[in-house]
Short mmCIF file of C-alpha atoms in Angstrom, two decimals:
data_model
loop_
_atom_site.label_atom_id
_atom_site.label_comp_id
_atom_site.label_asym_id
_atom_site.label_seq_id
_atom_site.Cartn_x
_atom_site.Cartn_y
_atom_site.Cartn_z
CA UNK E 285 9.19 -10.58 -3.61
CA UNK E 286 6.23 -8.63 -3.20
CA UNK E 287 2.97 -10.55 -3.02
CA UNK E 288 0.32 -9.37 -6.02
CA UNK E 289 -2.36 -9.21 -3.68
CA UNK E 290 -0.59 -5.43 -1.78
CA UNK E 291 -0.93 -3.87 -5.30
CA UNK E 292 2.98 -3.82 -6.64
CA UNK E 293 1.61 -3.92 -9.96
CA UNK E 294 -0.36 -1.24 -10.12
CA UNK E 295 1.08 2.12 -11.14
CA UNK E 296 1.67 4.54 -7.77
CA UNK E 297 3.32 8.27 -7.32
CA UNK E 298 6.21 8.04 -5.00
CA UNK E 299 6.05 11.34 -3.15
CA UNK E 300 7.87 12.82 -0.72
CA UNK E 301 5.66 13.76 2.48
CA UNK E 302 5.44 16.64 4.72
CA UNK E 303 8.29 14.79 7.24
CA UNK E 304 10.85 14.75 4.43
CA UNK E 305 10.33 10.90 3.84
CA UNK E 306 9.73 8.89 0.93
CA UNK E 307 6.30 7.50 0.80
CA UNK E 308 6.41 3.61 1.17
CA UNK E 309 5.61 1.18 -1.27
CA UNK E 310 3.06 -1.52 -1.27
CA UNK E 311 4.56 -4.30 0.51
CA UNK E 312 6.40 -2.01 2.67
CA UNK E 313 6.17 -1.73 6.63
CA UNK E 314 3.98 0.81 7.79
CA UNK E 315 2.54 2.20 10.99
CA UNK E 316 -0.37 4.57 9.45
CA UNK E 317 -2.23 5.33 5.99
CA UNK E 318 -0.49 9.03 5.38
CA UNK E 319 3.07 6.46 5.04
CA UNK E 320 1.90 4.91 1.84
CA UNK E 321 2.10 5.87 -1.78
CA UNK E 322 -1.36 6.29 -3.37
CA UNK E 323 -2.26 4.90 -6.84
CA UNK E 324 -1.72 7.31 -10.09
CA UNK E 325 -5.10 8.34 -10.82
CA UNK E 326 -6.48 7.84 -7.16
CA UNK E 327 -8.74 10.91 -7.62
CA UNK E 328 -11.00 8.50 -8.91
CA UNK E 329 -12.73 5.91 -7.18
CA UNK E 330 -10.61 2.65 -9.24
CA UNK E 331 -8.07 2.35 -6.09
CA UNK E 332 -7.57 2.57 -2.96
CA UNK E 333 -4.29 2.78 -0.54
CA UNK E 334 -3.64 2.36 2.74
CA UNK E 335 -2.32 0.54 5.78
CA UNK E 336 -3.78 -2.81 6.52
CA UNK E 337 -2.52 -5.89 8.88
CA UNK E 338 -1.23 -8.87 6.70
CA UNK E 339 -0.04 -11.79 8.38
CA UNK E 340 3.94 -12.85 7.52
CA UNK E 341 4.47 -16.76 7.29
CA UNK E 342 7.61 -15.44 7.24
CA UNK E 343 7.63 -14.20 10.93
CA UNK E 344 4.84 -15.81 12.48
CA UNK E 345 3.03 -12.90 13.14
CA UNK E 346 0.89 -10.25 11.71
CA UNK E 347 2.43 -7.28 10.20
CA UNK E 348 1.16 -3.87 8.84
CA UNK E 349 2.03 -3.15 5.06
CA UNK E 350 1.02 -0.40 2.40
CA UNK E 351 -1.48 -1.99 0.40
CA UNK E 352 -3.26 -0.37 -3.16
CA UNK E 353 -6.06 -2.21 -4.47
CA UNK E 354 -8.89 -1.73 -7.28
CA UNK E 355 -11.66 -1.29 -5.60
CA UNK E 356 -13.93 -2.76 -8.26
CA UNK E 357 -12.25 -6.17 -7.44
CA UNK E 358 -12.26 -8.36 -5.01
CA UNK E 359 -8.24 -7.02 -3.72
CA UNK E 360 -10.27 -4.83 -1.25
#
């Protein structure tokens, strides 16, 4: 399960990029910002989506994820 706080539940285009792959989803593993899927409507200044270091209970360690987030709120 996807933890609330990486912005599953907000509504994202899944696009394909310039390398032929998939743009990843929040909660996915990523390595850079151009990787993730950006919010519907990101032309406006509500969200944001990126790349950002999360630690993983799960593993011990931190890990980088795609994260979208409402800017107005305190997700950012």
């Amino acid at each position: 399960e996807i933890p609330q706080n990486l912005g599953s539940d907000i509504p994202h285009d899944i696009i394909k990029l310039p390398n032929g792959q998939w743009c990843k989803t929040p909660g996915a593993l990523c390595s850079s910002r151009s990787e993730c899927c950006k919010a519907k409507h990101s032309d406006s200044v509500t969200y944001s989506s990126g790349c950002s270091r999360q630690w993983s209970d799960q593993q011990g360690l931190f890990i980088n994820q795609c994260r979208t987030c409402n800017v107005e709120s305190s997700m950012c």
